[in-house]
XYZ file of C-alpha atoms in Angstrom:
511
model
C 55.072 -43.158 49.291
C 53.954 -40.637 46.732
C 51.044 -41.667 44.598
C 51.603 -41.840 40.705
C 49.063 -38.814 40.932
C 50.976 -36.338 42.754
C 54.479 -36.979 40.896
C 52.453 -36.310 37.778
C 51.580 -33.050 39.467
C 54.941 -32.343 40.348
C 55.815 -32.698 36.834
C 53.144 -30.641 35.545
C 54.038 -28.013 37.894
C 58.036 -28.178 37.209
C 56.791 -26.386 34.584
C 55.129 -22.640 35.149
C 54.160 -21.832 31.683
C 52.641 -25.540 30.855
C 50.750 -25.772 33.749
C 49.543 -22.128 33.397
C 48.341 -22.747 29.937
C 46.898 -25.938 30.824
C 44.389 -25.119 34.006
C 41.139 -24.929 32.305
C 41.449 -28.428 31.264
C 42.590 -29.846 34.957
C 39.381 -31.235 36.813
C 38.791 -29.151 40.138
C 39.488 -32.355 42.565
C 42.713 -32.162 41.263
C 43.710 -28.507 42.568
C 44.518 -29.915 45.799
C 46.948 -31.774 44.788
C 48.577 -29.088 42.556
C 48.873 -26.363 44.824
C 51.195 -28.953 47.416
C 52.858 -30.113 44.423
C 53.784 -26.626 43.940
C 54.538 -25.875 47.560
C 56.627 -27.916 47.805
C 58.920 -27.282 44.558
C 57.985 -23.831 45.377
C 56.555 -22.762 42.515
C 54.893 -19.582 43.409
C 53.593 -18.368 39.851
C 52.055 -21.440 39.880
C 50.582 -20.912 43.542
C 49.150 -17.698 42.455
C 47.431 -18.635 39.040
C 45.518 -21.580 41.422
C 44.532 -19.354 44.001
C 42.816 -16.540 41.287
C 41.064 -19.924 39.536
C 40.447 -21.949 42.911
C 37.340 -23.957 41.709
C 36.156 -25.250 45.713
C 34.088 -23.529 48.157
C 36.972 -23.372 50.555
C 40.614 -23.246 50.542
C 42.730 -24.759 53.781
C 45.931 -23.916 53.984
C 46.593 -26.426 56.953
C 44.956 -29.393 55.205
C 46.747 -28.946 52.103
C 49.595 -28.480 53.445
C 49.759 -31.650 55.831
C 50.109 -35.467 54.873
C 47.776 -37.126 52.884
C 47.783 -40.697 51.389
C 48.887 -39.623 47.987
C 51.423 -36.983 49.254
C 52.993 -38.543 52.612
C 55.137 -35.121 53.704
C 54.134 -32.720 56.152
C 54.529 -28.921 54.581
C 53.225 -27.361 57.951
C 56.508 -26.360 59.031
C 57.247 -24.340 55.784
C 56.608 -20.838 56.112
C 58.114 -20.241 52.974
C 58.027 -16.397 52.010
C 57.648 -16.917 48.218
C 54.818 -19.462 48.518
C 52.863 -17.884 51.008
C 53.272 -14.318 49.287
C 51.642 -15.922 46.721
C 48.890 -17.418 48.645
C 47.551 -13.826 49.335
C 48.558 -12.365 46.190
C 46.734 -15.087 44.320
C 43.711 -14.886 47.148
C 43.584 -10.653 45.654
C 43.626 -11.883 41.733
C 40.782 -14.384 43.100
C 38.530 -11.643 44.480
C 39.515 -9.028 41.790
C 38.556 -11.032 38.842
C 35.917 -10.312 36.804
C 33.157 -12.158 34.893
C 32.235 -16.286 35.813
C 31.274 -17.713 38.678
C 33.372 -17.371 41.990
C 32.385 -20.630 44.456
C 35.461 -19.790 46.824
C 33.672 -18.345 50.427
C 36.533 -19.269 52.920
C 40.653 -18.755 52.884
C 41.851 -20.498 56.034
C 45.449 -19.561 56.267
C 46.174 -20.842 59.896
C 47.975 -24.090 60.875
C 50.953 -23.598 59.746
C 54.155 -23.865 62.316
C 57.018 -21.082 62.652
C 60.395 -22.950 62.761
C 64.019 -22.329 63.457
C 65.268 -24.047 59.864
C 63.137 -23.499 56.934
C 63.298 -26.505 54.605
C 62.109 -24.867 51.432
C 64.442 -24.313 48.706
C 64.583 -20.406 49.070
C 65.673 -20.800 52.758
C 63.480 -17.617 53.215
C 60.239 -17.578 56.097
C 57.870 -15.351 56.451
C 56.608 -15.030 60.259
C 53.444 -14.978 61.739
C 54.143 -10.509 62.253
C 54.773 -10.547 58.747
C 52.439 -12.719 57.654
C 49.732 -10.634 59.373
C 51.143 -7.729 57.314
C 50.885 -8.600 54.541
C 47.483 -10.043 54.602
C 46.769 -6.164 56.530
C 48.202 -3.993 53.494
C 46.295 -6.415 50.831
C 43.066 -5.923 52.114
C 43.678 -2.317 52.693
C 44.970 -2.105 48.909
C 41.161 -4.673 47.750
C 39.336 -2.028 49.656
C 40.860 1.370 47.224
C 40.367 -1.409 44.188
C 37.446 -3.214 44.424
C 33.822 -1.940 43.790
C 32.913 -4.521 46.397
C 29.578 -5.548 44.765
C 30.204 -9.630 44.840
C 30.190 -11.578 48.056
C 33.642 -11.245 50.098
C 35.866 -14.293 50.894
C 36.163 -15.025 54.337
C 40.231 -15.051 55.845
C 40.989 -16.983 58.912
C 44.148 -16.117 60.088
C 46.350 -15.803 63.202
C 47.691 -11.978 63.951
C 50.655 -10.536 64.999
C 49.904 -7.018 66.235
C 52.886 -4.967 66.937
C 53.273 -1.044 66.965
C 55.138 -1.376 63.245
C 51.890 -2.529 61.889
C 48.927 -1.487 64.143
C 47.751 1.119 61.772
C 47.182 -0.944 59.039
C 46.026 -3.878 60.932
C 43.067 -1.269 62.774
C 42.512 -0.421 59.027
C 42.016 -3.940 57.454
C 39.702 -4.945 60.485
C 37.711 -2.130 60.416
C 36.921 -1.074 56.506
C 35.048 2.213 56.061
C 33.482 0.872 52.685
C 33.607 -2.369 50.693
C 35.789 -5.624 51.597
C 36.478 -8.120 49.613
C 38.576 -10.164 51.977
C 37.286 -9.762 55.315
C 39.683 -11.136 58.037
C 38.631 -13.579 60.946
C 40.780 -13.756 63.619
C 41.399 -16.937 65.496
C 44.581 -16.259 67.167
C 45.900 -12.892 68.239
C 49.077 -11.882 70.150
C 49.862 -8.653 70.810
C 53.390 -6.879 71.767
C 54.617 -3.284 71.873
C 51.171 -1.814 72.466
C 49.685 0.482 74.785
C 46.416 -1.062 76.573
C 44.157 1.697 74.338
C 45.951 0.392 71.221
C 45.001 -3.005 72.573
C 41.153 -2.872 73.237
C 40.723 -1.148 69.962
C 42.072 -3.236 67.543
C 40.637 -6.279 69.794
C 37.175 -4.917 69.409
C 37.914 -5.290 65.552
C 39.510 -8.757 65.269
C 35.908 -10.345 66.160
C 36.332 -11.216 70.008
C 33.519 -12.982 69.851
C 34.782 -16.182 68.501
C 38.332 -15.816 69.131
C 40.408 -18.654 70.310
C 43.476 -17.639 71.391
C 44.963 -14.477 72.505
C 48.684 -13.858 73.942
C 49.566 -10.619 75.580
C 53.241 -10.373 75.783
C 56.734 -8.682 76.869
C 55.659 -4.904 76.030
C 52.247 -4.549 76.401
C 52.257 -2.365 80.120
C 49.103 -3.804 81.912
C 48.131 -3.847 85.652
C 45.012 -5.138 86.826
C 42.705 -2.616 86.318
C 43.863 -2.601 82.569
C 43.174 -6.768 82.194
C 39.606 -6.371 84.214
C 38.612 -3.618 81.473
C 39.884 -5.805 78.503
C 38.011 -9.345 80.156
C 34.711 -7.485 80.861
C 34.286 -4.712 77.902
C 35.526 -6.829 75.413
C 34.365 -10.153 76.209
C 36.206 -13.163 74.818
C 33.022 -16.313 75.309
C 35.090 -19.238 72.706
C 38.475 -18.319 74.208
C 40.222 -21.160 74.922
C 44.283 -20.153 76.037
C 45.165 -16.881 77.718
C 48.771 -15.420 77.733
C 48.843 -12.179 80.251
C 52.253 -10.547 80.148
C 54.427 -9.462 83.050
C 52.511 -7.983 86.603
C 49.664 -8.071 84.614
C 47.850 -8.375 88.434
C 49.598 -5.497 90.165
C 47.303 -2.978 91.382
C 46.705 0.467 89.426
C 48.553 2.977 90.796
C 46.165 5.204 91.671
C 44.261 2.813 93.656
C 43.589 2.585 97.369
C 43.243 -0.383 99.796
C 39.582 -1.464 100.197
C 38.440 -1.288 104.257
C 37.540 -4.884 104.168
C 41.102 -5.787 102.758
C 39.549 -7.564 99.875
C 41.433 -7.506 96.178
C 38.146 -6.507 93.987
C 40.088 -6.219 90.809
C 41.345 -10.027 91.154
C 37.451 -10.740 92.604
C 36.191 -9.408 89.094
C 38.889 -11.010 86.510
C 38.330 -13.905 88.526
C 34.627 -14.413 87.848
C 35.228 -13.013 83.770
C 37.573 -16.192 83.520
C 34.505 -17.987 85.017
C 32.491 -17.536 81.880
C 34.642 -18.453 79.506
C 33.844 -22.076 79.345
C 36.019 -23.098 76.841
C 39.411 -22.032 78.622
C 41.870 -24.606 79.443
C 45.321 -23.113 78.826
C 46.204 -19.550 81.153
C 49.678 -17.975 81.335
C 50.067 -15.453 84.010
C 53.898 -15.834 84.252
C 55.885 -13.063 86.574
C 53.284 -11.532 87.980
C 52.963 -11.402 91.512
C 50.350 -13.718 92.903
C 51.109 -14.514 96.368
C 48.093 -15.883 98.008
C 46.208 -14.968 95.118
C 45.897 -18.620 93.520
C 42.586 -20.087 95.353
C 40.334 -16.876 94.328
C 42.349 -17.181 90.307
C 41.538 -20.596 89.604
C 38.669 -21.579 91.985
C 36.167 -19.823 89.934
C 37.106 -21.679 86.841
C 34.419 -23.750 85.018
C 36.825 -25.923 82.860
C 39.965 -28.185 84.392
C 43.215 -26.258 82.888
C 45.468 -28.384 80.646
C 48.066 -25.718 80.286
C 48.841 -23.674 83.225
C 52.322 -21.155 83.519
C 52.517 -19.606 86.827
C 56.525 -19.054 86.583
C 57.781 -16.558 89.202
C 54.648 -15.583 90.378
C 56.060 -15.845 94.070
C 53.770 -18.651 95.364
C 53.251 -19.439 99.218
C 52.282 -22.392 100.571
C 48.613 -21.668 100.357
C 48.750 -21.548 96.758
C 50.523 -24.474 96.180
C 48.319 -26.638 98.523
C 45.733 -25.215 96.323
C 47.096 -26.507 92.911
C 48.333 -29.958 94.760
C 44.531 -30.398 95.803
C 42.817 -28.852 93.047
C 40.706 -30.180 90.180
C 43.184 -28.783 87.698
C 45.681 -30.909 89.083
C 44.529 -34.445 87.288
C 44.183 -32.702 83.721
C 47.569 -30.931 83.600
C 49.303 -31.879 80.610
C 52.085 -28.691 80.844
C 53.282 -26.738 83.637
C 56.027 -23.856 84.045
C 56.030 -23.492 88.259
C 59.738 -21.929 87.895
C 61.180 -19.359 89.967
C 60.031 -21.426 93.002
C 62.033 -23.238 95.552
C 59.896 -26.296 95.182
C 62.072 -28.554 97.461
C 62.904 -26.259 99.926
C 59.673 -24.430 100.229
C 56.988 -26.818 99.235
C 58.730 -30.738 98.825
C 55.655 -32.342 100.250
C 52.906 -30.230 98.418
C 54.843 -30.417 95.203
C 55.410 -34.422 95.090
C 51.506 -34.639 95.829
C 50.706 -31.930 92.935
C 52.953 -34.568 90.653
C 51.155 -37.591 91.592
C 48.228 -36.433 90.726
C 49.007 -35.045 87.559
C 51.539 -37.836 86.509
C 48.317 -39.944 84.648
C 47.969 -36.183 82.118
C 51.577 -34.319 82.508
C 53.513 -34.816 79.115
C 55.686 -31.026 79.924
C 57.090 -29.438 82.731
C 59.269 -26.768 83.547
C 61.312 -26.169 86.489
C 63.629 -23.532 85.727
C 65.577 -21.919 88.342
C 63.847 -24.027 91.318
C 67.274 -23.799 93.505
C 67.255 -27.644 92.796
C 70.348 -28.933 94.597
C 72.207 -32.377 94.495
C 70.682 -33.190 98.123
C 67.090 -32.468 96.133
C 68.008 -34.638 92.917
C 66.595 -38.226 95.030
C 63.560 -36.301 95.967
C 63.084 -35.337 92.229
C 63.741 -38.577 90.965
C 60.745 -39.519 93.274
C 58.693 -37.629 92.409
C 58.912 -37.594 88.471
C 58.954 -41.397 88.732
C 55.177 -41.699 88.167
C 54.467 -39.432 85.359
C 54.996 -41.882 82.156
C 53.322 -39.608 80.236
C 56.437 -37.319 80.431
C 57.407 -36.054 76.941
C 59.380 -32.659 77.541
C 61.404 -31.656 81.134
C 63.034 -28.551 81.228
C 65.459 -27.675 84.409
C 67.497 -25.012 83.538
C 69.490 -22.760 85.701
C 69.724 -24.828 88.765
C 72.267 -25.713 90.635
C 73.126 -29.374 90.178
C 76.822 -30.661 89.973
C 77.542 -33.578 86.979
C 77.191 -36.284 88.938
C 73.750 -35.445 90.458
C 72.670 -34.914 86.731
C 74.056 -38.338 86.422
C 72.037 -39.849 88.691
C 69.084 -37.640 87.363
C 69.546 -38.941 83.496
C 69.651 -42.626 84.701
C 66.303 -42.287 86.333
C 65.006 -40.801 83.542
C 65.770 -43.401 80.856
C 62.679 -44.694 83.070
C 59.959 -42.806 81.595
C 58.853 -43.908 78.582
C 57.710 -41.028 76.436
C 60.236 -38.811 78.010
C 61.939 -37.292 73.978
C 62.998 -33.755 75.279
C 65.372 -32.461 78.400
C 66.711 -28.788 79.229
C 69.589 -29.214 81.693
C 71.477 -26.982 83.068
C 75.467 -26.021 82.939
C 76.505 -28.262 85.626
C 77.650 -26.416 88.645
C 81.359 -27.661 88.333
C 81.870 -25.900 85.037
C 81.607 -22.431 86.732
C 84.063 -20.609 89.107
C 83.850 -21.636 92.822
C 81.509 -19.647 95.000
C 78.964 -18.716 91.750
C 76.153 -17.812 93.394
C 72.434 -18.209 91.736
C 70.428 -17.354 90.076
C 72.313 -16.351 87.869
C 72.160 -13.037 85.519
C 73.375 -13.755 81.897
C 76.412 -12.385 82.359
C 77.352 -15.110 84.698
C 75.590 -17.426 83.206
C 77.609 -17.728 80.463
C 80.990 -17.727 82.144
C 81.689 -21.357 82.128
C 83.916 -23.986 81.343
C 83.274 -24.886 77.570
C 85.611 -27.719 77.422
C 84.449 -29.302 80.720
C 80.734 -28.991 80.008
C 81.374 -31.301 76.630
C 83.096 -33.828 78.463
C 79.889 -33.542 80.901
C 77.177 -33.592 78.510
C 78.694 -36.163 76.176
C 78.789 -38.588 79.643
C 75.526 -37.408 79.923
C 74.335 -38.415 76.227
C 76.351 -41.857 77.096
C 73.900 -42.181 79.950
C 71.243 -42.352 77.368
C 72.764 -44.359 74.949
C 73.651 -47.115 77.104
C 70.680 -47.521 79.087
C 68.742 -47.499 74.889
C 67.535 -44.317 74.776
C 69.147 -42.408 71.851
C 65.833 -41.417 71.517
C 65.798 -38.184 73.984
C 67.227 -35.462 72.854
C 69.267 -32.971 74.999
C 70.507 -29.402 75.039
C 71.395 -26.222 77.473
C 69.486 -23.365 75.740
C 71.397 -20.708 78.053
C 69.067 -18.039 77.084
C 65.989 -19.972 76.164
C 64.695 -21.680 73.381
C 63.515 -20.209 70.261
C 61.296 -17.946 69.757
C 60.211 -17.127 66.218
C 58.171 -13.906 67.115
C 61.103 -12.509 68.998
C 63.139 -13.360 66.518
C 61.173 -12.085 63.491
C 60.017 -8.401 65.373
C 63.680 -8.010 67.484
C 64.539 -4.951 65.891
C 61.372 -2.985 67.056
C 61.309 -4.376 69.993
C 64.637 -3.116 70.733
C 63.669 0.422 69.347
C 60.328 0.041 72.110
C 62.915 -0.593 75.051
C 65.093 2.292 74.048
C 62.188 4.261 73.788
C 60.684 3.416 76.997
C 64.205 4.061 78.742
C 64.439 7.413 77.549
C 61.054 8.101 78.529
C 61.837 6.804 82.290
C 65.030 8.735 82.283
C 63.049 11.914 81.382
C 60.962 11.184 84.146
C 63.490 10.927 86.423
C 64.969 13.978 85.530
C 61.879 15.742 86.167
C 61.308 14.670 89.491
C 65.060 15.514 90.423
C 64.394 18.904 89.243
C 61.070 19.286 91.092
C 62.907 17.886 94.481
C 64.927 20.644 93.627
């Protein structure tokens, strides 16, 4: 329940002008309390004028934001465009204004969560690419402005480097002269970049005590590429690694080794080794056949997070991950793209037991699951009550296995989120998988309701209307995809033109 406090502060701010005029008389403890009050009618004049008089040492965005005994409601999720605009703009006024004191040292603008429905008035977000714009062109336009003789104010933020905004990014990271906001980055992902691009404007963002770094979809790495970025750049606090596609295939230009040995892997290996905060890695499709043992032996710290989708495992590796230390402290795994049951059923049900005390997500996405697999499953999955999230998409089950599957799961006690797939009845006869999109979504509409609301039954009568169930056919949201789509598009076009050019030489010179 709101405090008598904060619905006086939602009153107060209900009106911009009064509250405006009124600020020099409002004690500084009460800021706080204003600025959510204001978020949350989103009031951004109000927002700004707070920001250019914030009174405290420190300003954090998360911690306002989130629930608090006078103010119950969780903001997080709000990435409201209007509001956060005039975060920064007010965080410019704050640094630009001149005469009194200015106690403010640190803006922390992380924490706050990208989401498919905003629930702010305008409707409007503003995503974690444009987010890191913005911030970028302010402190580029505070450099041209300021005189820079007062002490700058700290920015912790999360970036979103693309090739639409690397220039100004490299720009607000790197200041030739004077900054009054200097930016600390926490949390960096990086898409449509070439590895050059990348290592430079990582070199800027303060490596040194970064947390988290993603490398995703369009950056084109191979291993020679990730060694150079692990060892030149150096990443000590990191603490979750995203690598993007066959980031561990070999350079081209390189040559087998006499003694047969993979050096490059050899060398990433041991840079992973000294990062002794790392607990989450992502190295999904690349090709690591046999490669597992010498990836994850090294490791100082037991993984928590580990997404080694399609990354062609043999039995070796998954022996390795069934008898590993990593194995007790999983709490989320991706092994899709293996044929667990057919391949590995043994190694796989041990991996499961001994992660079932720590696993609360796991996803098994195109695993060529069948119904004669769906008792081994069941077995398996039966000792992990920690189970919050299970996602099975694109495998082949019929309804009534995922019958049989959904009544086993009403079992699992913390179990909230399942992926299933189309059943295999709702598609033509003879549908073989995987399955490209196209096929994928060539189903029986009406027959898949009539399946999934049996399947919700399933739930309801066994007391579970607590799980909630869906068939993302292409995935689940993404809010960076979704907020950078249109260059990303432009990238691919301009990367198949390129290859086609290519091509066309080579024809010529066969010729």
């Amino acid at each position: 329940m709101r405090s008598l406090r904060f619905i006086s502060a939602e009153a107060l701010v209900s009106h911009p002008q009064v509250a405006q005029q009124n600020l020099d008389g409002v004690a500084h403890n009460l800021y706080p309390l204003l600025f959510k009050a204001s978020y949350l009618l989103e009031q951004a004049e109000v927002i700004r004028v707070l920001l250019e008089h914030w009174p405290l040492e420190e300003f954090r965005l998360s911690a306002l934001l989130g629930p608090r005994s006078e103010a119950p409601e969780d903001l997080r999720d709000r990435t409201c465009r209007a509001c956060l605009e005039a975060c920064v703009q007010g965080l410019a006024d704050h640094v630009l204004r001149a005469g009194g004191p200015r106690r403010l040292r640190v803006a922390d603008l992380t924490g706050v969560r990208d989401m498919q429905a905003q629930q702010c008035p305008c409707g409007r977000a503003l995503g974690r690419w444009g987010r890191t714009e913005l911030l970028a062109r302010t402190c580029c336009r505070l450099q041209a402005e300021s005189p820079g003789a007062r002490r700058p104010v700290w920015v912790l933020a999360d970036l979103f480097v693309t090739e639409g905004n690397f220039e100004v990014v490299v720009q607000a990271l790197g200041p030739a002269g004077p900054a009054p906001l200097r930016v600390h980055c926490l949390s960096f992902r990086a898409d449509s970049l070439g590895p050059s691009q990348l290592l430079q404007v990582l070199r800027l963002a303060g490596p040194g005590e970064l947390r988290r770094l993603e490398v995703v979809h369009n950056v084109r790495l191979h291993a020679g590429h990730v060694q150079q970025l692990l060892a030149q750049v150096g990443f000590p606090q990191l603490a979750s690694l995203t690598l993007p596609a066959k980031a561990f295939d070999a350079p081209p230009t390189s040559a087998s080794t006499p003694d047969g040995e993979d050096h490059l892997l050899t060398s990433i290996a041991w840079e992973l080794s000294q990062m002794s905060q790392l607990t989450e890695l992502s190295v999904a499709f690349s090709t690591l056949t046999g490669k597992i043992p010498k990836l994850l032996g090294p490791l100082r710290t037991p993984l928590r997070t580990l997404d080694l989708a399609n990354c062609s495992l043999n039995h070796a590796d998954m022996a390795f991950l069934a008898d590993c230390t990593h194995a007790t402290h999983l709490e989320v795994l991706d092994l899709s793209g293996h044929s667990l049951f057919g391949l590995f059923p043994s190694t796989f049900f041990r991996l499961l037991s001994r992660a079932a005390q720590t696993l609360r997500v796991l996803t098994l996405e195109e695993c060529s699951i069948e119904d004669g697999h769906v008792s081994m499953l069941i077995l398996a999955l039966s000792p992990c009550r920690e189970l919050s999230e299970l996602r099975f998409l694109g495998n082949p089950l019929p309804a009534q296995a995922l019958r049989r599957l959904f009544m086993a799961l009403c079992e699992l006690p913390k179990l909230r989120y399942v992926e299933f797939p189309v059943p295999k009845d709702c598609y033509p006869e003879g549908t073989a998988y995987p399955q490209d999109e196209l096929a994928m979504s060539k189903f029986d509409q009406q027959k898949y309701d009539v399946i999934a609301e049996d399947l919700r039954a399933v739930l309801l009568r066994a007391g579970r209307g607590d799980i909630q169930v869906c068939t993302p056919l292409f995935g689940s949201f993404d809010p960076d995809i979704q907020e950078t789509s249109n260059e990303l598009g432009a990238f691919l076009l301009r990367a198949f033109k390129a290859a086609l050019e290519n091509f066309s030489r080579a024809l010529e010179q066969m010729e």
